[in-house]
Short mmCIF file of C-alpha atoms in Angstrom, two decimals:
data_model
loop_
_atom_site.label_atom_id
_atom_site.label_comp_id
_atom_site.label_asym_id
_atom_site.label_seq_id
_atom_site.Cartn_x
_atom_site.Cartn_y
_atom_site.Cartn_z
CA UNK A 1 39.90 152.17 102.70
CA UNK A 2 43.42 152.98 102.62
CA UNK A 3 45.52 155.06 104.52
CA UNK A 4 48.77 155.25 102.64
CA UNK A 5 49.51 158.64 101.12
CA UNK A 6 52.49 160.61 99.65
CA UNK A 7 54.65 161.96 102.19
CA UNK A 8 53.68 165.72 102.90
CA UNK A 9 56.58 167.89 101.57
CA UNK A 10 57.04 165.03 98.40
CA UNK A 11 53.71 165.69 97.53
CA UNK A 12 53.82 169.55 98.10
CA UNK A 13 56.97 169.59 95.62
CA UNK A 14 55.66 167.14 93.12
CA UNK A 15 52.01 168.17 93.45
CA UNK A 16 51.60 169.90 89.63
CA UNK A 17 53.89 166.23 88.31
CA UNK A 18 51.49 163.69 90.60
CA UNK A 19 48.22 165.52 89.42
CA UNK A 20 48.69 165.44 85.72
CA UNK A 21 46.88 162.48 83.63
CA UNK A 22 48.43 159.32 83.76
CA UNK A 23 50.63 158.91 80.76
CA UNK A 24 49.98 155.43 78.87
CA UNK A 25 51.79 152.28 80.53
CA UNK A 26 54.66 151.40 78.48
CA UNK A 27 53.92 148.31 75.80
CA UNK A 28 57.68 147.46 75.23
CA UNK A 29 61.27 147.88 76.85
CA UNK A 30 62.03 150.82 74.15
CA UNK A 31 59.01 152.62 75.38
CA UNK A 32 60.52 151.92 79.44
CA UNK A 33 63.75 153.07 78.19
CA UNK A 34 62.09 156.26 76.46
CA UNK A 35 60.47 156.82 79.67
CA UNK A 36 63.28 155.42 82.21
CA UNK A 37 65.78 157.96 80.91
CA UNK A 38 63.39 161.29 81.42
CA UNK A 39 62.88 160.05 85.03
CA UNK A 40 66.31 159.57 85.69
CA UNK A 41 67.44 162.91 84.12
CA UNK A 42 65.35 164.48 86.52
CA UNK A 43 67.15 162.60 89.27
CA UNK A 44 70.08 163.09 88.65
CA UNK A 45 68.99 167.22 87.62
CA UNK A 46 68.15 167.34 91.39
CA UNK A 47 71.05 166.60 93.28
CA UNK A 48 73.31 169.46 94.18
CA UNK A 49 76.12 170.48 91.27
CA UNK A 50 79.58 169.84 93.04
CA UNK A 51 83.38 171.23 92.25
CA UNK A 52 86.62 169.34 92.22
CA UNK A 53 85.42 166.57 91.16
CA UNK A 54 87.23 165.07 88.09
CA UNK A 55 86.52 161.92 85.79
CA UNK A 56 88.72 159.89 84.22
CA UNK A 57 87.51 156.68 82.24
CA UNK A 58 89.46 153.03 82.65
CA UNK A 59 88.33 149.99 80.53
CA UNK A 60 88.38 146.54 81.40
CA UNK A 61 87.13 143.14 79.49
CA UNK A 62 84.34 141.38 80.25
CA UNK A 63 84.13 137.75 79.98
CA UNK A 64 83.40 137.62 75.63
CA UNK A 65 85.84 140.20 75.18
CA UNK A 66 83.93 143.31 74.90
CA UNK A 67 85.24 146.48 76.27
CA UNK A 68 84.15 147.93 79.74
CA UNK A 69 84.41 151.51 80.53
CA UNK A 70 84.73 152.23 84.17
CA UNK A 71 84.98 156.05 84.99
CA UNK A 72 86.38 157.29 88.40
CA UNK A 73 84.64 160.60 89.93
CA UNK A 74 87.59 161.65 92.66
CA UNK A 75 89.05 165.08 93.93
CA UNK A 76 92.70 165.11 93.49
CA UNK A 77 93.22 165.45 96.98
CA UNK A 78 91.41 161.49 96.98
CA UNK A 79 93.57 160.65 94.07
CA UNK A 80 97.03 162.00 95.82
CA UNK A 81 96.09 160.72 99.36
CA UNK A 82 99.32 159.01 101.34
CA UNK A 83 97.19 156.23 102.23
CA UNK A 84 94.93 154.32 100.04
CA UNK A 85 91.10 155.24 100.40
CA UNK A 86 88.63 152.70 100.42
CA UNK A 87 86.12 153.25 97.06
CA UNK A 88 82.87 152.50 96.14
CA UNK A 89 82.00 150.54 92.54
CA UNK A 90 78.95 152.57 91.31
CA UNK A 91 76.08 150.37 88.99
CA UNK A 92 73.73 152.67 87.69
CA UNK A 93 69.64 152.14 87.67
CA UNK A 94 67.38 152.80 84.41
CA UNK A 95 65.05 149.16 85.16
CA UNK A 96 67.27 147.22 83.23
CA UNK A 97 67.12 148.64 80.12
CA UNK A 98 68.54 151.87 80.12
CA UNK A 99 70.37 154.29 82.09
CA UNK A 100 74.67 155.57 81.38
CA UNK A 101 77.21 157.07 83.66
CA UNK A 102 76.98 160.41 81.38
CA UNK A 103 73.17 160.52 82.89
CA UNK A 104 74.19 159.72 86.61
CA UNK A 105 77.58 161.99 86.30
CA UNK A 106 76.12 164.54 88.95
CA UNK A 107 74.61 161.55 91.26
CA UNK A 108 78.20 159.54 91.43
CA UNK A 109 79.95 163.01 92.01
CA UNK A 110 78.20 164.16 94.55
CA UNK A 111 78.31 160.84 96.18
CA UNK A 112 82.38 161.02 95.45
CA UNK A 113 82.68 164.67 97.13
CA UNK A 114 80.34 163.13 100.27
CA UNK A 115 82.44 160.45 100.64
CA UNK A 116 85.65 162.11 100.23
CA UNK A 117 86.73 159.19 98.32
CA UNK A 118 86.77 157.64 94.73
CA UNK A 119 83.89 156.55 93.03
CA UNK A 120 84.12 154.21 90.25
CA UNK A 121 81.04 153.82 87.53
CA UNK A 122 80.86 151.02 85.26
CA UNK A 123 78.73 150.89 81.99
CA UNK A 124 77.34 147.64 81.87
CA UNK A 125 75.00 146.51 78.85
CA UNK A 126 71.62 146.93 79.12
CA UNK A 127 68.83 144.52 77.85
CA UNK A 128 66.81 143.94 75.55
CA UNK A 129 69.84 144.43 73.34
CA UNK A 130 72.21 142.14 76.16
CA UNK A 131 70.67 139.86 78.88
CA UNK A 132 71.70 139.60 82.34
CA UNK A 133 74.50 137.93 81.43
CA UNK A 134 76.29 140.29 79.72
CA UNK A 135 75.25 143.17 82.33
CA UNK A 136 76.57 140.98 85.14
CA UNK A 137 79.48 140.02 84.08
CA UNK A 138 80.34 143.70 83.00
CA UNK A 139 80.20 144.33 86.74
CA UNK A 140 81.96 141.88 87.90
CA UNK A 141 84.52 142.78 85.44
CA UNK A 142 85.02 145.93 86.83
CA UNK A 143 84.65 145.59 90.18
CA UNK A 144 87.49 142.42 89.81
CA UNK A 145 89.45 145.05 87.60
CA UNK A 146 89.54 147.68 90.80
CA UNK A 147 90.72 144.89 92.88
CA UNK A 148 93.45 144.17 91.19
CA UNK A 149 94.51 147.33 90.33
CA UNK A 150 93.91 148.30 93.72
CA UNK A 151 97.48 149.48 94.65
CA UNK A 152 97.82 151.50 90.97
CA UNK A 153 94.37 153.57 91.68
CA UNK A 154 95.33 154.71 95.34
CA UNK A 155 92.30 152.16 97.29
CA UNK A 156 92.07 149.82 99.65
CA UNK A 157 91.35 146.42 98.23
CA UNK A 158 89.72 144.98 101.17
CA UNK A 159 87.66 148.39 101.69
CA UNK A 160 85.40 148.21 98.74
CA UNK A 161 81.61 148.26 98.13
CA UNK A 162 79.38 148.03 95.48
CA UNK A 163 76.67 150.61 95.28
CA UNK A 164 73.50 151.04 92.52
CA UNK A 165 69.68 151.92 92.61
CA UNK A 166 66.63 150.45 91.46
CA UNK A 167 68.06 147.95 88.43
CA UNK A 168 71.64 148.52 89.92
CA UNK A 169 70.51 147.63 93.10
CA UNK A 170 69.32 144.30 91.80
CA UNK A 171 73.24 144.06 89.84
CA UNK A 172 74.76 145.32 93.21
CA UNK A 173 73.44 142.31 94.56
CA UNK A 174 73.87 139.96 91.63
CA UNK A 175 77.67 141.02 91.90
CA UNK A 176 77.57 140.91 95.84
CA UNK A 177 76.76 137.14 95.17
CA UNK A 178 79.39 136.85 92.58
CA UNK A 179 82.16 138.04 94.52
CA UNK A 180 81.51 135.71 97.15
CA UNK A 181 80.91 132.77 94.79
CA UNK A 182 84.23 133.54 92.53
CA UNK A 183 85.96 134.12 95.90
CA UNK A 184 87.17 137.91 94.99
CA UNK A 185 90.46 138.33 97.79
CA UNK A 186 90.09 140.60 99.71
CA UNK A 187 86.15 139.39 99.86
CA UNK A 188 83.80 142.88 99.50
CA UNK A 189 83.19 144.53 102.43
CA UNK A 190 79.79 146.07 101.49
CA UNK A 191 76.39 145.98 99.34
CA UNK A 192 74.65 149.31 99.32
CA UNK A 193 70.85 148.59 98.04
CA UNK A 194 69.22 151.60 96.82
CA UNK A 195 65.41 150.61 96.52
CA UNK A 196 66.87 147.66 94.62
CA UNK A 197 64.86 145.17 92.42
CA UNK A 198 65.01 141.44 93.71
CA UNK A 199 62.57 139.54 92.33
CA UNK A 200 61.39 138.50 88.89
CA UNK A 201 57.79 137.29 90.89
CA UNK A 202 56.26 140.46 90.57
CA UNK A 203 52.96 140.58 92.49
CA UNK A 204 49.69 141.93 91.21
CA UNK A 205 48.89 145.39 92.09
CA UNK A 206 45.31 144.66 91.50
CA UNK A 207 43.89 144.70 95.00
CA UNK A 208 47.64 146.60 96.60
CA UNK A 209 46.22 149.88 98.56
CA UNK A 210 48.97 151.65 96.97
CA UNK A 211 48.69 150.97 93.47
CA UNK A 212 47.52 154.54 92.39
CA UNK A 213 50.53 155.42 93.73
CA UNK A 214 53.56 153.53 92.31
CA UNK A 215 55.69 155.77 90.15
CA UNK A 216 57.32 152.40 88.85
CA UNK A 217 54.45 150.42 88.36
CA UNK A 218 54.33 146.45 87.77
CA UNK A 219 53.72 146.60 84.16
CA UNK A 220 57.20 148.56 83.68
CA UNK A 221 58.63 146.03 86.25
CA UNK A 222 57.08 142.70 84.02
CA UNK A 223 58.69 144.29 80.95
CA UNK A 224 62.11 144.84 81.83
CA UNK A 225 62.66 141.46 83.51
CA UNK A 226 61.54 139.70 80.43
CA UNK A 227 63.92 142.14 78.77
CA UNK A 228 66.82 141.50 81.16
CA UNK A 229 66.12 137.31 81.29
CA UNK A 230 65.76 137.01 77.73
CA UNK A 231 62.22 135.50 77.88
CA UNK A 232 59.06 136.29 75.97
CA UNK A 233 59.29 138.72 73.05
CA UNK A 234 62.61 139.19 73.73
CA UNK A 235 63.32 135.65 73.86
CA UNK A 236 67.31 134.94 72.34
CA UNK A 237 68.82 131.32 71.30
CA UNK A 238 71.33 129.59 73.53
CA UNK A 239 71.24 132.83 75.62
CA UNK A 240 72.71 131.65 79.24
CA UNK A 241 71.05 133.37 82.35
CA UNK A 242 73.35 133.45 85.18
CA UNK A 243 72.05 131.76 88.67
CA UNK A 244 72.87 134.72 90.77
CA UNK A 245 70.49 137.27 88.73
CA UNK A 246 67.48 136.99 90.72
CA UNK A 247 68.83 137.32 94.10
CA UNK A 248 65.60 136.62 95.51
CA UNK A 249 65.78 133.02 93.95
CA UNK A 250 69.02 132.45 95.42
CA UNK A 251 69.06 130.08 98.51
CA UNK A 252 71.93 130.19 99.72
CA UNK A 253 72.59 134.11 101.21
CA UNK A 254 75.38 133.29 103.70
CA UNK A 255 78.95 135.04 103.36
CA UNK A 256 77.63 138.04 101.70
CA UNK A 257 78.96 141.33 103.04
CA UNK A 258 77.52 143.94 105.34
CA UNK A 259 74.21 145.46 103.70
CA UNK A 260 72.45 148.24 103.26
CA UNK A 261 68.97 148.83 102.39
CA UNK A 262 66.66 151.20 101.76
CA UNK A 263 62.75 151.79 100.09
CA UNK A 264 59.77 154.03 100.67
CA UNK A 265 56.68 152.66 101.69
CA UNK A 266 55.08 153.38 98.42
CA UNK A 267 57.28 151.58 96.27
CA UNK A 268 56.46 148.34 94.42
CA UNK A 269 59.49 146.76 95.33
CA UNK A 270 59.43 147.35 99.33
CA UNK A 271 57.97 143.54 100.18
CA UNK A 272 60.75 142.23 98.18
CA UNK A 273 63.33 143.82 99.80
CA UNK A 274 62.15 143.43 103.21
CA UNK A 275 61.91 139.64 102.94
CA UNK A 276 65.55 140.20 101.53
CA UNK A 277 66.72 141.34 104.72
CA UNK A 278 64.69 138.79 106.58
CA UNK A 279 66.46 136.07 104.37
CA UNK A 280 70.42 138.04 104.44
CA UNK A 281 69.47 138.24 108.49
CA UNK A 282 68.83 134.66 109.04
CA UNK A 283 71.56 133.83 107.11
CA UNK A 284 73.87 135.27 109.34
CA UNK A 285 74.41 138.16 106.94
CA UNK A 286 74.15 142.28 109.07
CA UNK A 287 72.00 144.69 107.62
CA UNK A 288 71.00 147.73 108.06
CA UNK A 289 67.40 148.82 106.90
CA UNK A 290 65.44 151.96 106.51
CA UNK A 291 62.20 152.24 105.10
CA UNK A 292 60.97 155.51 104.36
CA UNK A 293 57.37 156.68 104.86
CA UNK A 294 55.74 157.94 102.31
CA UNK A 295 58.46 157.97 99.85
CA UNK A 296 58.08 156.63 95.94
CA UNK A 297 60.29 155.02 93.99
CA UNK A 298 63.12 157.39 92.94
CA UNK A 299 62.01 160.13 95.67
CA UNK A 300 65.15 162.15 95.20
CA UNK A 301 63.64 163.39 92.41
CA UNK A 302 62.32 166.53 95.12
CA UNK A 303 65.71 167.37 95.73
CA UNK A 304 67.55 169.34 98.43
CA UNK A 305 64.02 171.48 98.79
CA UNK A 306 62.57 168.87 100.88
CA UNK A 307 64.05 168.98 104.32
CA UNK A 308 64.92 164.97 104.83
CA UNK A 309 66.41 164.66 101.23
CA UNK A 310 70.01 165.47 102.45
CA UNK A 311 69.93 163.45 105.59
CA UNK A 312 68.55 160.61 103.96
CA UNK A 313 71.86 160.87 101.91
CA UNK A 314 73.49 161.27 105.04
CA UNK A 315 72.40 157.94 106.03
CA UNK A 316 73.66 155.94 103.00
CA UNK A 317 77.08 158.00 103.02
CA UNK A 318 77.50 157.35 106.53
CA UNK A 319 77.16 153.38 106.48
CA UNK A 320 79.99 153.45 103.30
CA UNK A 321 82.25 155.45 105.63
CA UNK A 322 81.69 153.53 108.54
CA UNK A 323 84.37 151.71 110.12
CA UNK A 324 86.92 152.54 107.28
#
């Protein structure tokens, strides 16, 4: 018998949403995307409106030439300081395959007004249309773009870190392991792993106690990595997949930055992650880790009703500030 249940005030907020029927699983990435993008409007919709916040969108190259938009959410006081600020390079979530910075706008401003510093967003490609390789080399475009043009955006080059949920949790990391691999100078200081995707392996929720409970459930997860490898239906010719996009595949974890972590309990991806920072740990790598009881994938979806919601923001804005 199992013992895992929704955390009290999640469920008391999301009771009417969590007791509806079931809608269908999804049979294709379109159909995740269609359903991807009404979850994360409902994010975002949640998080606390902020002023003084402005955006301004930059655009980079990627590595075939296409166009990168990166858009910076600062307050002008950020954008005027004396010295430069360290900043945080923002990759959005949607599992892969969907997911803009216009959706996340009020999630990366709030997180700019927290910080008290600028927040850059890049819009990376999203499979099935693009495979990993063009998403990851989108980021890595833009976050080598804000390190070069460190001193012309008011930051601090050696203060950056790379920040994204779900889908751009698993690109945070990709990118984490780029930049330490292309030898980015100054190297980044910090990963920030928002329930992050790590692994293409996805176990069977068959016999898992908390399979009627996964808001992101494995056949969504199965989908969008074929989607985002380029394998099965969405299988492409002479399509390259870059070594670093399953960071759970990758051996070699030394040299990465200081991490961050966090998952609920009741999220498909929380094994994962854990042996993540089990792996990171041994490999010399610090990391900090919170698991939170209870919690789905994309809790914030309660919003500031819920008494923990704005210290477990707290938490994430904290380690980014910390010892800059």
């Amino acid at each position: 018998m199992s013992n895992f249940k929704f955390d009290t005030e999640f469920y008391g907020v999301m009771k009417t949403q969590l007791e509806s029927p079931t809608p269908p699983e999804p049979q294709n990435a379109y159909e995740v995307r269609e359903s991807s993008t009404v979850f994360l409007k409902a994010i975002a919709k949640a998080f606390p409106a902020v002023k003084g916040i402005e955006e301004q969108v930059f655009s980079t190259t990627s590595y075939d030439g296409a166009v990168v938009n990166v858009t910076r959410f600062a307050s002008q006081s950020a954008i005027k300081s004396d010295t430069p600020l360290p900043a945080v390079l923002w990759i959005h979530g949607g599992g892969m395959v969907s997911g803009t910075v216009a959706i996340y706008a009020r999630i990366t401003a709030y997180l700019a007004e927290q910080l008290g510093y600028p927040v850059f967003a890049v819009e990376q490609r999203s499979a099935p249309e693009y495979s990993a390789k063009e998403s990851l080399e989108d980021c890595y475009a833009a976050l080598a773009w804000l390190s070069k043009n460190a001193k012309e955006l008011n930051v601090d080059a050696a203060k950056l870190s790379v920040m994204g949920d779900s889908a751009g949790g698993l690109m945070s990391a990709s990118t984490a392991l780029n930049a330490r691999d292309r030898k980015l100078s100054p190297p980044l200081a910090k990963q920030v792993l928002i329930y992050p995707a790590l692994d293409d392996r996805t176990p069977s929720t068959e016999k898992d106690p908390r399979k009627d409970f996964l808001l992101w459930t494995e056949r969504s997860t199965v989908i969008v990595w074929d989607a985002y490898l380029a394998r099965g239906q969405y299988e492409k010719k002479n399509v390259e997949i870059p070594q670093n996009a399953i960071p759970a595949r990758v051996e070699d974890l030394s040299g990465l930055p200081l991490t961050y972590i966090d998952c609920g309990t009741v999220d498909l991806f929380l094994e994962e992650d854990l042996t993540y920072v089990k792996r990171l740990i041994k490999a010399g790598v610090n990391v900090e880790l919170h698991v939170q009881p209870g919690l789905p994938h994309g809790w914030e979806l309660v919003g500031t009703s819920v008494g923990w919601f704005k210290a477990a923001l707290e938490t994430r804005i904290n380690f980014i500030k910390r010892d800059f």
